[in-house]
mmCIF file of C-alpha atoms in Angstrom:
data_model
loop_
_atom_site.group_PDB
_atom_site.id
_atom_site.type_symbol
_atom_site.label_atom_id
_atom_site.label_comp_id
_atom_site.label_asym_id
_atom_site.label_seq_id
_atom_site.Cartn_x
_atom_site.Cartn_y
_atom_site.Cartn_z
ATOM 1 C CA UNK A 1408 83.189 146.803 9.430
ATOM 2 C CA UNK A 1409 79.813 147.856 10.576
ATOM 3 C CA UNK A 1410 78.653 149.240 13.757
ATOM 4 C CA UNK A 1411 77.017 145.957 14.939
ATOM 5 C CA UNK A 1412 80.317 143.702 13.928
ATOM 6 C CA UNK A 1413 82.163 146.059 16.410
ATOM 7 C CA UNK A 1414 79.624 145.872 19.165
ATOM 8 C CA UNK A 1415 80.049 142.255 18.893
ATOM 9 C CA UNK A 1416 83.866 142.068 18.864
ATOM 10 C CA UNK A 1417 83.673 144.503 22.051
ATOM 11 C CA UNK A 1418 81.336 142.435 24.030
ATOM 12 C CA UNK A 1419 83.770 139.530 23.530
ATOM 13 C CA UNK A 1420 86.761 141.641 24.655
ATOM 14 C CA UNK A 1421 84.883 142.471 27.800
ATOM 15 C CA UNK A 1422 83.798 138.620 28.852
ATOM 16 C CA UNK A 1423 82.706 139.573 32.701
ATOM 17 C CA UNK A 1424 83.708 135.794 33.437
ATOM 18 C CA UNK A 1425 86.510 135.545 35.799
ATOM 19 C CA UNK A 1426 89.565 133.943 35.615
ATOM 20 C CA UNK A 1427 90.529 130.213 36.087
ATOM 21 C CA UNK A 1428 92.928 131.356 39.351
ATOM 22 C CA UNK A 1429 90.492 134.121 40.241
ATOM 23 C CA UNK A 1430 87.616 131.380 40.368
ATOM 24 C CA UNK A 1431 89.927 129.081 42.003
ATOM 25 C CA UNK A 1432 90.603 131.612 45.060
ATOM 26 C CA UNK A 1433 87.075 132.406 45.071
ATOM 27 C CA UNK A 1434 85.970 129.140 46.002
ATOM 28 C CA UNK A 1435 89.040 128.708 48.580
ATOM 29 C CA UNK A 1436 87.676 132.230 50.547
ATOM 30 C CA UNK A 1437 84.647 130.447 50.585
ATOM 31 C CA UNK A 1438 85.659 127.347 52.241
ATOM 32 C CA UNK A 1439 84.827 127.356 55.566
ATOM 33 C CA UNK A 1440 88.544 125.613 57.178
ATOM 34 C CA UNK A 1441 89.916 128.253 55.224
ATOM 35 C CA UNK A 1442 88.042 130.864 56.495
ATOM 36 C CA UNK A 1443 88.503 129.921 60.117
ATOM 37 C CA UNK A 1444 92.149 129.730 59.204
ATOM 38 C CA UNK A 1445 92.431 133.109 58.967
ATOM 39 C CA UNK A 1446 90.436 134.654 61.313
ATOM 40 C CA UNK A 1447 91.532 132.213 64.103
ATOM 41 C CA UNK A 1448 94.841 129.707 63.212
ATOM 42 C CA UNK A 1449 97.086 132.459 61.833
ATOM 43 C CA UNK A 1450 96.457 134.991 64.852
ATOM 44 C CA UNK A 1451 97.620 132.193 67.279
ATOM 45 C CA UNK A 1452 100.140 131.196 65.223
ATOM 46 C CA UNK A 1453 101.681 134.651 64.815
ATOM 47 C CA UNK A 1454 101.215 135.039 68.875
ATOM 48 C CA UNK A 1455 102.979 131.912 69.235
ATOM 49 C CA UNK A 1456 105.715 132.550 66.662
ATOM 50 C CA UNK A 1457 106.428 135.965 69.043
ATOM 51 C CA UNK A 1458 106.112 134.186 72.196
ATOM 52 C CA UNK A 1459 108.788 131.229 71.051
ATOM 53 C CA UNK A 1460 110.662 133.730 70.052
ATOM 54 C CA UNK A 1461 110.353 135.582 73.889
ATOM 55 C CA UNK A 1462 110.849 133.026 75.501
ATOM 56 C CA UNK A 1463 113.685 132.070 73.329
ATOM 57 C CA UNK A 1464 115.985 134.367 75.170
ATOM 58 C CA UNK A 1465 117.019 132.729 78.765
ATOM 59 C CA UNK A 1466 117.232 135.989 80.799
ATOM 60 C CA UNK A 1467 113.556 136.514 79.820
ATOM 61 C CA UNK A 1468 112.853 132.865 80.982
ATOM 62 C CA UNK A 1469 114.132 133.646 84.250
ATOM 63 C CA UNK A 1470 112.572 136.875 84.616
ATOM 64 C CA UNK A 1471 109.227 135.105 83.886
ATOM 65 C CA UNK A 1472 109.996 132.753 86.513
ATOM 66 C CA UNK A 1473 110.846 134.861 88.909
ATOM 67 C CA UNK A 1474 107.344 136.615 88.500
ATOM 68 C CA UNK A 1475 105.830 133.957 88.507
ATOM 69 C CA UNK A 1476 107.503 132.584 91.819
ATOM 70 C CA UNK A 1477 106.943 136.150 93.789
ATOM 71 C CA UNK A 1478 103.374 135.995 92.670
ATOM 72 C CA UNK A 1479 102.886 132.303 93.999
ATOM 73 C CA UNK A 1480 104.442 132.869 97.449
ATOM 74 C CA UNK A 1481 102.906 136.684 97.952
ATOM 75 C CA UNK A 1482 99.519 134.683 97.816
ATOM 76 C CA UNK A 1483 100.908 131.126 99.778
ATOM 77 C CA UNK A 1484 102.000 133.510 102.816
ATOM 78 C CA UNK A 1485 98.899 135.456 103.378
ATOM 79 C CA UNK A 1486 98.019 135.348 106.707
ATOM 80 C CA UNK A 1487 94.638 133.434 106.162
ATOM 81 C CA UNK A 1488 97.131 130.211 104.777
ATOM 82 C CA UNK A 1489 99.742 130.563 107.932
ATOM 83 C CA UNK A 1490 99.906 127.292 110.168
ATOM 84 C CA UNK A 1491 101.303 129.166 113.900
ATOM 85 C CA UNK A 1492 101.015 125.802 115.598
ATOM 86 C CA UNK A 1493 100.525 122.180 115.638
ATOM 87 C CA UNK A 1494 98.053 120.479 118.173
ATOM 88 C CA UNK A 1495 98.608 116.535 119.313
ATOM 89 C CA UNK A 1496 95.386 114.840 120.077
ATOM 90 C CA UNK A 1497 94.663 111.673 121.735
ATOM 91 C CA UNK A 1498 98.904 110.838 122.588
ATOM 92 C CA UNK A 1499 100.022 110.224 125.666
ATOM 93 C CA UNK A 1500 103.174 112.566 126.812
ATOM 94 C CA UNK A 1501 106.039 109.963 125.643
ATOM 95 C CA UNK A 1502 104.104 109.966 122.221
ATOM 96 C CA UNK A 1503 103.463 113.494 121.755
ATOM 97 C CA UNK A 1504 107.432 114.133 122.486
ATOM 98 C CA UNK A 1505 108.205 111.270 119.998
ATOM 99 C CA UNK A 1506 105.662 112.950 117.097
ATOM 100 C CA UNK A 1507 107.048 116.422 117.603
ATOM 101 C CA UNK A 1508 110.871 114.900 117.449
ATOM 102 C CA UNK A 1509 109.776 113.674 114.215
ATOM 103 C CA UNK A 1510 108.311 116.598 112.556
ATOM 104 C CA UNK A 1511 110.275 119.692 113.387
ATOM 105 C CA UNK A 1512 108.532 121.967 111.961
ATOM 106 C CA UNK A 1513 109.623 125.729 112.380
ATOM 107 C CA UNK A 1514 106.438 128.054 112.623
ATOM 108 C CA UNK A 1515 105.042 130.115 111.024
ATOM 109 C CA UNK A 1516 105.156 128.745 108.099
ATOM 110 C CA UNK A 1517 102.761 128.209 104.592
ATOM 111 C CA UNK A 1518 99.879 125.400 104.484
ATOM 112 C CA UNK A 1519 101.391 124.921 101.143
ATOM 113 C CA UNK A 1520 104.520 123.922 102.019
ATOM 114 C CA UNK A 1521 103.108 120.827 104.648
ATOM 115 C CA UNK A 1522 103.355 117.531 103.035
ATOM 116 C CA UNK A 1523 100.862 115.561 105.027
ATOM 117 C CA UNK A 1524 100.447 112.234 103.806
ATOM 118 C CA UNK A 1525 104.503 112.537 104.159
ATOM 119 C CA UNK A 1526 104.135 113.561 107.788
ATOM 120 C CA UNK A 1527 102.136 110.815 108.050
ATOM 121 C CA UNK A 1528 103.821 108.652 107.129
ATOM 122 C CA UNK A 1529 106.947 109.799 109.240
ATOM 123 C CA UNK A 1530 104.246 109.151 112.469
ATOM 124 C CA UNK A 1531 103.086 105.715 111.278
ATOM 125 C CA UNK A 1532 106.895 104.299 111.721
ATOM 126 C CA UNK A 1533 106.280 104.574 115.210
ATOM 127 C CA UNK A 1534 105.143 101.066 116.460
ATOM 128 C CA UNK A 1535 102.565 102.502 119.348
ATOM 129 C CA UNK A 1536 100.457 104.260 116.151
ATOM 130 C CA UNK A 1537 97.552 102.418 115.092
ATOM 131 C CA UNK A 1538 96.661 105.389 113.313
ATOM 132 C CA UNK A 1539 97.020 109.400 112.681
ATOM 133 C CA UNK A 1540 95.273 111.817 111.164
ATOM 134 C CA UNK A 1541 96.587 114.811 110.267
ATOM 135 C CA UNK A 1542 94.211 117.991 109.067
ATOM 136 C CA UNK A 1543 94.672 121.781 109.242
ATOM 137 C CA UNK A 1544 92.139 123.695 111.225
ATOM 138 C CA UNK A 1545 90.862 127.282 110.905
ATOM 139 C CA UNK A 1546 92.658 129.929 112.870
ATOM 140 C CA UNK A 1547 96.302 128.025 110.982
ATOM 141 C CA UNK A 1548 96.326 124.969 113.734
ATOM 142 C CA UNK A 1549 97.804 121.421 112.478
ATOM 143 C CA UNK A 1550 95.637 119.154 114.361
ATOM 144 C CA UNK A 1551 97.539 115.490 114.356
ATOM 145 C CA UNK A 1552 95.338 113.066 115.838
ATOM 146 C CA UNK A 1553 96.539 109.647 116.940
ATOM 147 C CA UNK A 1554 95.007 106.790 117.758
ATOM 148 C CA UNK A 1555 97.804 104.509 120.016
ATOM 149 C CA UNK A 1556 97.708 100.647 120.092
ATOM 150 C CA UNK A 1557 96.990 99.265 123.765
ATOM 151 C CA UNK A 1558 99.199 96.833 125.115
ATOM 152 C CA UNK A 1559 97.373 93.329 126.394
ATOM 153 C CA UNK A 1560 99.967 91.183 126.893
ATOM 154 C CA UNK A 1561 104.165 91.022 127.147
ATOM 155 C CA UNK A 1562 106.590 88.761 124.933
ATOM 156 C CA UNK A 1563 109.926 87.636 126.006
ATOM 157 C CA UNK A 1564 111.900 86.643 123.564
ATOM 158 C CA UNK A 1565 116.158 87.123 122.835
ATOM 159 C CA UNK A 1566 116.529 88.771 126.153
ATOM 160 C CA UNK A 1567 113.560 91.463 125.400
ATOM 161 C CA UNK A 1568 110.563 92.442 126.818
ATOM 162 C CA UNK A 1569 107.808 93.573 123.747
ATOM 163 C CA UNK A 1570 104.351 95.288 124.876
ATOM 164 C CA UNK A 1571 101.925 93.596 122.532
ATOM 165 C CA UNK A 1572 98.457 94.692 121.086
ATOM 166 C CA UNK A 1573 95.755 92.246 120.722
ATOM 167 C CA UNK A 1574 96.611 91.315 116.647
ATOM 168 C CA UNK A 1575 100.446 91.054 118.063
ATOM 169 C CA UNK A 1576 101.995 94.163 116.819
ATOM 170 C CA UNK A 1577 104.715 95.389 118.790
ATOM 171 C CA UNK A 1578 103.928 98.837 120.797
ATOM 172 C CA UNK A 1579 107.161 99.244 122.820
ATOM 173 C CA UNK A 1580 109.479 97.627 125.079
ATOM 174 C CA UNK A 1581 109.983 97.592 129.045
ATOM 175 C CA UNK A 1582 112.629 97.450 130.869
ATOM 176 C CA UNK A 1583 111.445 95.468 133.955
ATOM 177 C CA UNK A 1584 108.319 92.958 134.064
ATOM 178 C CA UNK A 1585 107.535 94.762 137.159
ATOM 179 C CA UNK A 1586 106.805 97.896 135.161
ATOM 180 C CA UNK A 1587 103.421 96.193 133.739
ATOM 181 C CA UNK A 1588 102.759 93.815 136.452
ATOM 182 C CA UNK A 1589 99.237 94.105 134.847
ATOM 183 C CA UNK A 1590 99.584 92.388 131.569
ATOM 184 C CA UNK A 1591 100.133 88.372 131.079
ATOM 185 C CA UNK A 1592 103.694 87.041 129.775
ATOM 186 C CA UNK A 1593 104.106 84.543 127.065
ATOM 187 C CA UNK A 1594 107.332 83.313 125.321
ATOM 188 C CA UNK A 1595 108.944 81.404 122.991
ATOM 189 C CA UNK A 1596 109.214 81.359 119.227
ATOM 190 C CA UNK A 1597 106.497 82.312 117.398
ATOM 191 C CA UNK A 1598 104.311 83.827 120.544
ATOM 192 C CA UNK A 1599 103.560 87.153 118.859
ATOM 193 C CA UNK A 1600 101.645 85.270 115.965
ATOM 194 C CA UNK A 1601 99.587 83.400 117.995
ATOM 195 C CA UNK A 1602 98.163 86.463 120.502
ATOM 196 C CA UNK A 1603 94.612 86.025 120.038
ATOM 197 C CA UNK A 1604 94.819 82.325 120.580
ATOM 198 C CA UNK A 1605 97.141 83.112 123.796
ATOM 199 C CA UNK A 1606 94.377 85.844 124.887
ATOM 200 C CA UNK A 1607 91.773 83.263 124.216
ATOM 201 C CA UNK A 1608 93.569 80.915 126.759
ATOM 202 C CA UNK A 1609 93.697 83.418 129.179
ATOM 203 C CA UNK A 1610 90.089 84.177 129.186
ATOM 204 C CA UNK A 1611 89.266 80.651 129.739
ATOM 205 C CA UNK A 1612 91.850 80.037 132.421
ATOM 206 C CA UNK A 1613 89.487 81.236 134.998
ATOM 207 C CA UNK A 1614 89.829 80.459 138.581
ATOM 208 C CA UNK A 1615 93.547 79.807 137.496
ATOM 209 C CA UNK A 1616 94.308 83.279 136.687
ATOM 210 C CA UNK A 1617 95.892 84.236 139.992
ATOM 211 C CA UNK A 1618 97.727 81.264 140.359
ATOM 212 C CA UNK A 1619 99.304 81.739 136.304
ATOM 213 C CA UNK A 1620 102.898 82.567 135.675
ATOM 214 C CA UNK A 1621 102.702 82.100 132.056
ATOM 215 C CA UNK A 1622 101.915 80.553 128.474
ATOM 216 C CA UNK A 1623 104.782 79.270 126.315
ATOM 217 C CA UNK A 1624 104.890 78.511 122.558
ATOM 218 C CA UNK A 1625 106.179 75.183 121.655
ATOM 219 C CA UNK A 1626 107.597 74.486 118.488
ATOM 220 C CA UNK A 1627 105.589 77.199 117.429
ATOM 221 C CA UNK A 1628 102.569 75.113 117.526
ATOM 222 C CA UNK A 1629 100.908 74.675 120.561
ATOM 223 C CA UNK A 1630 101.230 76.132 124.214
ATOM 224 C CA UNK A 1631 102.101 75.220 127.511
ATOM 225 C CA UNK A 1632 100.572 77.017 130.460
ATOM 226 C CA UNK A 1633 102.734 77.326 133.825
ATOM 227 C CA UNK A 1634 101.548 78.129 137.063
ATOM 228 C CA UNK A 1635 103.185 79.880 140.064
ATOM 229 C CA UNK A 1636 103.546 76.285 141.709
ATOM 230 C CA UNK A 1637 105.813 75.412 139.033
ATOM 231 C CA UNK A 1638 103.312 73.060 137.883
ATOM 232 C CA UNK A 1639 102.396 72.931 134.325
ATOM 233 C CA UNK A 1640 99.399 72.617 131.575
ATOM 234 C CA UNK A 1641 99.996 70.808 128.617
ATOM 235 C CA UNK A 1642 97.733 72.062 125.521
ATOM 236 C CA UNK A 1643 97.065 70.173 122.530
ATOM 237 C CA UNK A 1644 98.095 71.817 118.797
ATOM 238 C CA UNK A 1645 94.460 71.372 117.704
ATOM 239 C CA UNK A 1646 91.749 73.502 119.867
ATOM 240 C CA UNK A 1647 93.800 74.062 123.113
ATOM 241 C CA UNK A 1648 90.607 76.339 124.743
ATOM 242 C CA UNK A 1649 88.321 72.936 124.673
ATOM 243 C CA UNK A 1650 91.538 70.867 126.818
ATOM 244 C CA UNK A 1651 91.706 73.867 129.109
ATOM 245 C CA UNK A 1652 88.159 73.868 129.578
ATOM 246 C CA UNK A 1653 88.303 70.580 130.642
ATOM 247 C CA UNK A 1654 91.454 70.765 132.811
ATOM 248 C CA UNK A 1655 89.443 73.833 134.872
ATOM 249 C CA UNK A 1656 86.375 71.248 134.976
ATOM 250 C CA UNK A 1657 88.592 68.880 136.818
ATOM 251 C CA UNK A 1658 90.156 71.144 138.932
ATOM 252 C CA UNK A 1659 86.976 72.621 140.314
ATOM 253 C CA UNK A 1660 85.348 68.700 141.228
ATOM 254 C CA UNK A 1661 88.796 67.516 142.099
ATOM 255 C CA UNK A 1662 90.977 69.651 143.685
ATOM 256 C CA UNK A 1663 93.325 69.318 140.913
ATOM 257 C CA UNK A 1664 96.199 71.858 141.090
ATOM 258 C CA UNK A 1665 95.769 70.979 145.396
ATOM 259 C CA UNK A 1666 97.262 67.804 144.807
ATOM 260 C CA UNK A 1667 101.193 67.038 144.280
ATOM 261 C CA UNK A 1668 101.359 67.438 140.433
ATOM 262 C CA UNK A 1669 103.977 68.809 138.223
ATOM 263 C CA UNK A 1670 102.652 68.356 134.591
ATOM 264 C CA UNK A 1671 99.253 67.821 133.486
ATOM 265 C CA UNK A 1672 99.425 66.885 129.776
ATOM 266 C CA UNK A 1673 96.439 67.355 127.588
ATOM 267 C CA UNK A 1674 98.222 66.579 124.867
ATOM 268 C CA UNK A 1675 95.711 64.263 123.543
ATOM 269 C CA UNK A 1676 92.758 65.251 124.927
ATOM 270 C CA UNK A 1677 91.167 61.632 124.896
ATOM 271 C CA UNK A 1678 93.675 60.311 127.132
ATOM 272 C CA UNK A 1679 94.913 63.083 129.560
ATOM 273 C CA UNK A 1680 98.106 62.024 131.579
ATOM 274 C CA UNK A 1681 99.389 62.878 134.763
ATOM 275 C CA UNK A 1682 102.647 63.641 136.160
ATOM 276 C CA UNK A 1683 103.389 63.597 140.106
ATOM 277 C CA UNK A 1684 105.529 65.796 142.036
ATOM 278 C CA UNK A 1685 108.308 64.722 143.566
ATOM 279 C CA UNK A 1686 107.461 64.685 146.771
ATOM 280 C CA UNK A 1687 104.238 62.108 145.597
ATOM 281 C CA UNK A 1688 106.614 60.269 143.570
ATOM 282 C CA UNK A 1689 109.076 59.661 146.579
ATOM 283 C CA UNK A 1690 105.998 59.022 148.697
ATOM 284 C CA UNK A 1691 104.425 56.379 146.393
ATOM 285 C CA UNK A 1692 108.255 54.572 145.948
ATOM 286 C CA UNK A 1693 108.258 54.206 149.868
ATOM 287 C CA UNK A 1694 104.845 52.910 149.796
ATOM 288 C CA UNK A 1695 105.933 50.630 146.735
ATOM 289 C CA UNK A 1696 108.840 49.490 148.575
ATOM 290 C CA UNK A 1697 106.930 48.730 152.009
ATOM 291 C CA UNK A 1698 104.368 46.790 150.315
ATOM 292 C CA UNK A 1699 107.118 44.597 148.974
ATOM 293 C CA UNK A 1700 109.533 44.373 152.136
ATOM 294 C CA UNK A 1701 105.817 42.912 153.893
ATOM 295 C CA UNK A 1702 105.593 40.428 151.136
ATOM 296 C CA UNK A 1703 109.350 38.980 151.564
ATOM 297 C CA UNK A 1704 108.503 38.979 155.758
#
């Protein structure tokens, strides 16, 4: 064989190209998911692996936990988040008792562990709350400021006296009328739903006002308005203030409520009826009963 033949068959011995699974990894090194892989995937999932396997064990669970619950209340009970007191705004004494009943809180103690839309909601189940507001201020001071429903009028109804607020909500009760000599009393069924119609019958009433004992619900439709005289103002279902307007009209040309009446019933407003009182009505049968003894003479 000559020298050239074996230069040949040496060449082909040493082929520099590379392997069909050497190419093959080549190109996967090259891929760029692959390379990320490595340098990123299977460090976290090796530090995930080890962690698993940590927190695997349940006495190293707990010890984390318990680090983890030291470090949260060493930083929850630094002075700067300490509420020392709590401050009631805009109650009266009877309300800021009632409040503080109803949130014993024992302080010092964490802003973090003060549930206030809770609290809040633990106030609004009083009926005199219209509304509270409850914010921590600097220097660790819960500030709970109320706003408290003012009573306009009184209901009597089963036996109870109810302090009402001017949409009919229920603020408190009393004891003796006496006690809020001040406010106007309606009863009957239905009264507390009808309050701003009752107050708008009061406003109207006028002149009367001094001389009124009263408005009563009827069939939970219309009112009746009763005086101290005993004497009595019935309003139609359908827009009672325009019949009591015209009732105080009449009074003030006629003398109305000076005369012997006991019911004045506007019922139908077109044809207002009147009822005497009994001393007119035994009046007006002697009269009747003359007239007609003179005709038999």
């Amino acid at each position: 064989m000559t020298s050239s033949q074996n230069d040949r068959s040496e060449a082909q011995r040493r082929d520099p190209a590379p392997s069909r699974l050497a190419y093959k990894a080549h190109r996967l090194w090259l891929t760029p998911v692959f390379r990320a892989f490595l340098r990123v995937g299977l460090p976290v999932f090796a530090i995930l692996m080890a962690t698993g396997w940590y927190l695997a064990n349940p006495t190293n669970r707990y010890a984390i936990g318990e680090k983890l619950t030291n470090m949260k209340r060493s930083v929850q009970e630094r002075p700067e988040f300490l509420v020392k007191l709590m401050a009631v705004e805009g109650a009266t004494p009877v309300v800021d008792n009632a409040v503080r009943q109803i949130l014993p809180i024992d302080f010092p103690i964490s802003s973090f562990d003060l549930d206030l839309e809770r609290m809040r909601a633990e106030i609004m189940k009083l009926d005199v709350i219209e509304d509270a507001d409850l914010r921590i201020r600097p220097g660790g001071v819960l500030e709970v400021a109320l706003t408290e429903r003012q009573p306009v009028i009184l209901w009597r109804h089963d036996g109870v006296l109810d302090m009402l607020d001017a949409g009919g909500h229920r603020v408190a009760s009393l004891l003796d009328r006496n006690a809020r000599s001040d406010l106007p009393l309606i009863t009957g069924a239905g009264a507390s739903d009808a309050v701003p119609e009752a107050r708008a019958l009061l406003d109207t009433v006028g002149p009367l006002r001094g001389e009124l004992r009263g408005l009563i619900r009827v069939g939970e439709r219309r009112w009746d308005l009763v005086l101290k005289s005993d004497q009595r103002i019935l309003l139609p279902t359908e827009d009672p203030v325009a019949a009591l307007e015209q009732v105080i009209a009449l009074h003030q040309a006629q003398d109305l409520f000076g005369r012997d009446l006991s019911v004045i019933d506007m019922r139908n407003p077109q044809r207002p009826t009147l009822r005497l009182g009994d001393t007119a009505m035994k009046e007006l049968r002697r009269m009747n009963g003359f007239e007609i003894e003179e005709v038999s003479q």
